[in-house]
């Protein structure tokens, strides 16, 4: 149940309204935080969840330009 998380538009995507991110804390027996991403135009679509380590690696790859060819 993700009804308790606060979604925010992500960075440059906020101008186009494409991606939203949220942090879910204590979602499973007080487990560590999960970083969430969803398509802001299709709220019923799949939500991607990242552990803190996965999130850090994902952000590092974005900053390195690894995904620039996809836009």
Coordinates of N, CA, C and O in Angstrom, one line a residue:
X1 N 0.8 -1.2 0.0 CA 0.0 0.0 0.0 C 0.9 1.2 0.0 O 1.6 1.5 0.9
X2 N 0.8 2.0 -1.1 CA 1.6 3.2 -1.2 C 0.8 4.5 -0.9 O 1.3 5.6 -1.3
X3 N -0.3 4.4 -0.3 CA -1.2 5.6 -0.1 C -0.6 6.6 0.9 O -0.9 7.7 0.9
X4 N 0.4 6.1 1.7 CA 1.0 7.0 2.7 C 2.3 7.7 2.2 O 2.8 8.6 2.9
X5 N 2.7 7.5 1.0 CA 3.9 8.1 0.5 C 3.6 9.5 -0.2 O 2.5 9.6 -0.7
X6 N 4.5 10.4 -0.1 CA 4.4 11.7 -0.8 C 5.2 11.7 -2.1 O 6.4 11.5 -2.0
X7 N 4.5 11.8 -3.2 CA 5.1 11.8 -4.5 C 5.5 13.2 -4.9 O 4.8 14.1 -4.7
X8 N 6.7 13.3 -5.5 CA 7.2 14.6 -6.0 C 7.7 14.4 -7.5 O 8.3 13.4 -7.8
X9 N 7.5 15.5 -8.3 CA 8.0 15.4 -9.6 C 9.5 15.4 -9.6 O 10.1 16.1 -8.7
X10 N 10.2 14.7 -10.4 CA 11.6 14.5 -10.4 C 12.4 15.5 -11.3 O 12.1 15.6 -12.5
X11 N 13.3 16.3 -10.7 CA 14.2 17.1 -11.5 C 13.7 17.8 -12.7 O 12.7 18.4 -12.7
X12 N 14.5 17.6 -13.8 CA 14.1 18.2 -15.1 C 12.8 17.6 -15.6 O 12.1 18.3 -16.4
X13 N 12.5 16.4 -15.2 CA 11.2 15.8 -15.7 C 10.0 16.6 -15.1 O 8.9 16.5 -15.7
X14 N 10.2 17.4 -14.0 CA 9.1 18.1 -13.5 C 8.5 19.1 -14.5 O 7.3 19.3 -14.4
X15 N 9.3 19.6 -15.3 CA 8.8 20.5 -16.3 C 7.9 19.8 -17.3 O 6.9 20.4 -17.8
X16 N 8.1 18.6 -17.6 CA 7.3 17.8 -18.5 C 6.3 16.9 -17.8 O 5.4 16.3 -18.4
X17 N 6.5 16.8 -16.5 CA 5.6 16.0 -15.7 C 5.6 14.5 -16.0 O 4.6 13.8 -16.1
X18 N 6.8 13.9 -16.2 CA 6.9 12.5 -16.6 C 7.1 11.6 -15.5 O 6.7 10.4 -15.6
X19 N 7.9 12.0 -14.5 CA 8.4 11.0 -13.5 C 8.1 11.6 -12.1 O 8.4 12.8 -11.9
X20 N 7.7 10.8 -11.2 CA 7.5 11.1 -9.8 C 8.3 10.2 -9.0 O 8.5 9.0 -9.3
X21 N 8.9 10.7 -7.9 CA 9.7 9.9 -7.0 C 9.1 10.0 -5.6 O 8.5 11.0 -5.2
X22 N 9.4 9.0 -4.7 CA 8.9 9.1 -3.3 C 9.9 8.2 -2.5 O 10.6 7.3 -3.1
X23 N 9.9 8.4 -1.2 CA 10.6 7.5 -0.3 C 9.6 6.9 0.6 O 8.8 7.6 1.2
X24 N 9.7 5.6 0.7 CA 8.8 4.8 1.6 C 9.7 4.3 2.7 O 10.6 3.6 2.5
X25 N 9.4 4.7 3.9 CA 10.1 4.3 5.1 C 9.3 3.3 5.9 O 8.1 3.5 6.1
X26 N 10.0 2.3 6.4 CA 9.3 1.3 7.3 C 8.1 0.6 6.7 O 7.1 0.4 7.4
X27 N 8.3 0.3 5.4 CA 7.1 -0.3 4.7 C 7.0 -1.8 5.1 O 5.9 -2.3 5.0
X28 N 8.0 -2.5 5.4 CA 7.9 -3.9 5.7 C 8.7 -4.2 7.1 O 9.9 -4.3 7.1
X29 N 7.9 -4.3 8.1 CA 8.5 -4.5 9.4 C 9.6 -3.6 9.8 O 10.7 -4.0 10.2
X30 N 9.4 -2.3 9.5 CA 10.4 -1.3 9.8 C 11.7 -1.5 9.0 O 12.8 -1.2 9.5
X31 N 11.6 -2.0 7.8 CA 12.7 -2.2 6.9 C 13.3 -0.8 6.5 O 12.7 0.2 6.7
X32 N 14.5 -0.8 6.0 CA 15.1 0.4 5.5 C 14.3 1.0 4.4 O 13.4 0.4 3.8
X33 N 14.6 2.3 4.1 CA 13.8 3.0 3.1 C 13.9 2.4 1.7 O 14.9 1.8 1.4
X34 N 12.8 2.6 1.0 CA 12.8 2.2 -0.4 C 12.5 3.5 -1.2 O 11.7 4.4 -0.8
X35 N 13.3 3.7 -2.3 CA 13.1 4.8 -3.2 C 12.2 4.3 -4.4 O 12.5 3.3 -5.0
X36 N 11.2 5.1 -4.6 CA 10.1 4.7 -5.6 C 10.1 5.6 -6.8 O 10.3 6.8 -6.6
X37 N 9.8 5.1 -8.0 CA 9.6 5.9 -9.2 C 8.4 5.4 -9.9 O 8.1 4.2 -9.9
X38 N 7.6 6.4 -10.4 CA 6.4 6.0 -11.2 C 6.2 7.0 -12.3 O 6.7 8.1 -12.3
X39 N 5.4 6.6 -13.3 CA 5.0 7.5 -14.4 C 3.9 8.4 -13.9 O 2.8 7.9 -13.6
X40 N 4.1 9.7 -13.9 CA 3.1 10.6 -13.4 C 1.9 10.7 -14.3 O 0.9 11.2 -13.8
X41 N 2.0 10.3 -15.5 CA 0.8 10.3 -16.4 C 0.0 9.1 -16.4 O -1.1 9.0 -16.9
X42 N 0.5 8.0 -15.8 CA -0.2 6.7 -15.7 C 0.0 6.2 -14.2 O 0.8 5.3 -14.0
X43 N -0.7 6.8 -13.3 CA -0.5 6.5 -11.9 C -0.8 5.1 -11.5 O -0.3 4.5 -10.5
X44 N -1.6 4.4 -12.3 CA -1.9 3.0 -12.0 C -0.8 2.0 -12.6 O -0.9 0.8 -12.4
X45 N 0.2 2.6 -13.2 CA 1.2 1.7 -13.8 C 2.2 1.2 -12.8 O 2.1 1.6 -11.6
X46 N 3.1 0.4 -13.2 CA 4.1 -0.2 -12.3 C 4.9 0.9 -11.6 O 5.3 1.8 -12.1
X47 N 5.2 0.6 -10.3 CA 6.1 1.4 -9.5 C 7.4 0.7 -9.3 O 7.4 -0.5 -9.0
X48 N 8.5 1.3 -9.7 CA 9.8 0.7 -9.5 C 10.3 1.1 -8.1 O 10.2 2.2 -7.7
X49 N 10.9 0.1 -7.4 CA 11.4 0.3 -6.0 C 12.9 0.0 -6.0 O 13.3 -1.0 -6.6
X50 N 13.7 0.8 -5.3 CA 15.1 0.7 -5.2 C 15.5 0.7 -3.8 O 15.0 1.5 -3.0
X51 N 16.5 -0.2 -3.4 CA 17.1 -0.1 -2.1 C 18.0 1.2 -2.1 O 18.3 1.7 -3.2
X52 N 18.5 1.6 -0.9 CA 19.4 2.8 -0.9 C 20.6 2.6 -1.8 O 21.0 3.5 -2.5
X53 N 21.2 1.4 -1.8 CA 22.4 1.2 -2.6 C 22.1 1.2 -4.1 O 22.8 1.7 -4.9
X54 N 20.9 0.5 -4.4 CA 20.5 0.5 -5.8 C 20.2 2.0 -6.3 O 20.5 2.3 -7.4
X55 N 19.5 2.8 -5.4 CA 19.2 4.1 -5.8 C 20.5 4.9 -6.1 O 20.6 5.7 -7.0
X56 N 21.5 4.8 -5.2 CA 22.7 5.5 -5.3 C 23.4 5.2 -6.7 O 23.9 6.0 -7.4
X57 N 23.4 3.9 -7.0 CA 24.0 3.4 -8.3 C 23.2 4.0 -9.5 O 23.8 4.4 -10.5
X58 N 21.9 4.0 -9.4 CA 21.0 4.5 -10.4 C 21.3 6.0 -10.7 O 21.5 6.4 -11.8
X59 N 21.3 6.7 -9.6 CA 21.6 8.2 -9.7 C 23.0 8.4 -10.3 O 23.1 9.3 -11.2
X60 N 24.0 7.7 -9.9 CA 25.3 7.8 -10.4 C 25.3 7.6 -11.9 O 26.0 8.3 -12.7
X61 N 24.6 6.6 -12.4 CA 24.5 6.3 -13.8 C 23.8 7.4 -14.6 O 24.2 7.7 -15.7
X62 N 22.8 7.9 -14.0 CA 22.1 9.1 -14.6 C 23.1 10.2 -14.8 O 23.2 10.8 -15.9
X63 N 23.7 10.6 -13.7 CA 24.7 11.7 -13.7 C 25.8 11.5 -14.7 O 26.4 12.4 -15.3
X64 N 26.2 10.2 -14.9 CA 27.3 9.9 -15.8 C 26.9 10.0 -17.3 O 27.7 10.0 -18.2
X65 N 25.6 10.1 -17.6 CA 25.1 10.2 -18.9 C 24.8 8.9 -19.6 O 24.5 8.8 -20.7
X66 N 24.8 7.8 -18.8 CA 24.6 6.5 -19.3 C 23.2 6.4 -20.1 O 23.1 5.6 -21.0
X67 N 22.2 7.1 -19.7 CA 20.9 7.0 -20.3 C 20.5 8.1 -21.2 O 19.4 8.2 -21.7
X68 N 21.5 9.0 -21.5 CA 21.2 10.2 -22.3 C 20.7 9.8 -23.7 O 19.9 10.5 -24.3
X69 N 21.1 8.7 -24.2 CA 20.7 8.3 -25.6 C 19.2 7.9 -25.6 O 18.6 7.8 -26.7
X70 N 18.6 7.7 -24.5 CA 17.2 7.3 -24.4 C 16.2 8.4 -24.5 O 15.0 8.2 -24.7
X71 N 16.6 9.7 -24.4 CA 15.7 10.8 -24.4 C 15.8 11.5 -25.7 O 16.6 11.4 -26.5

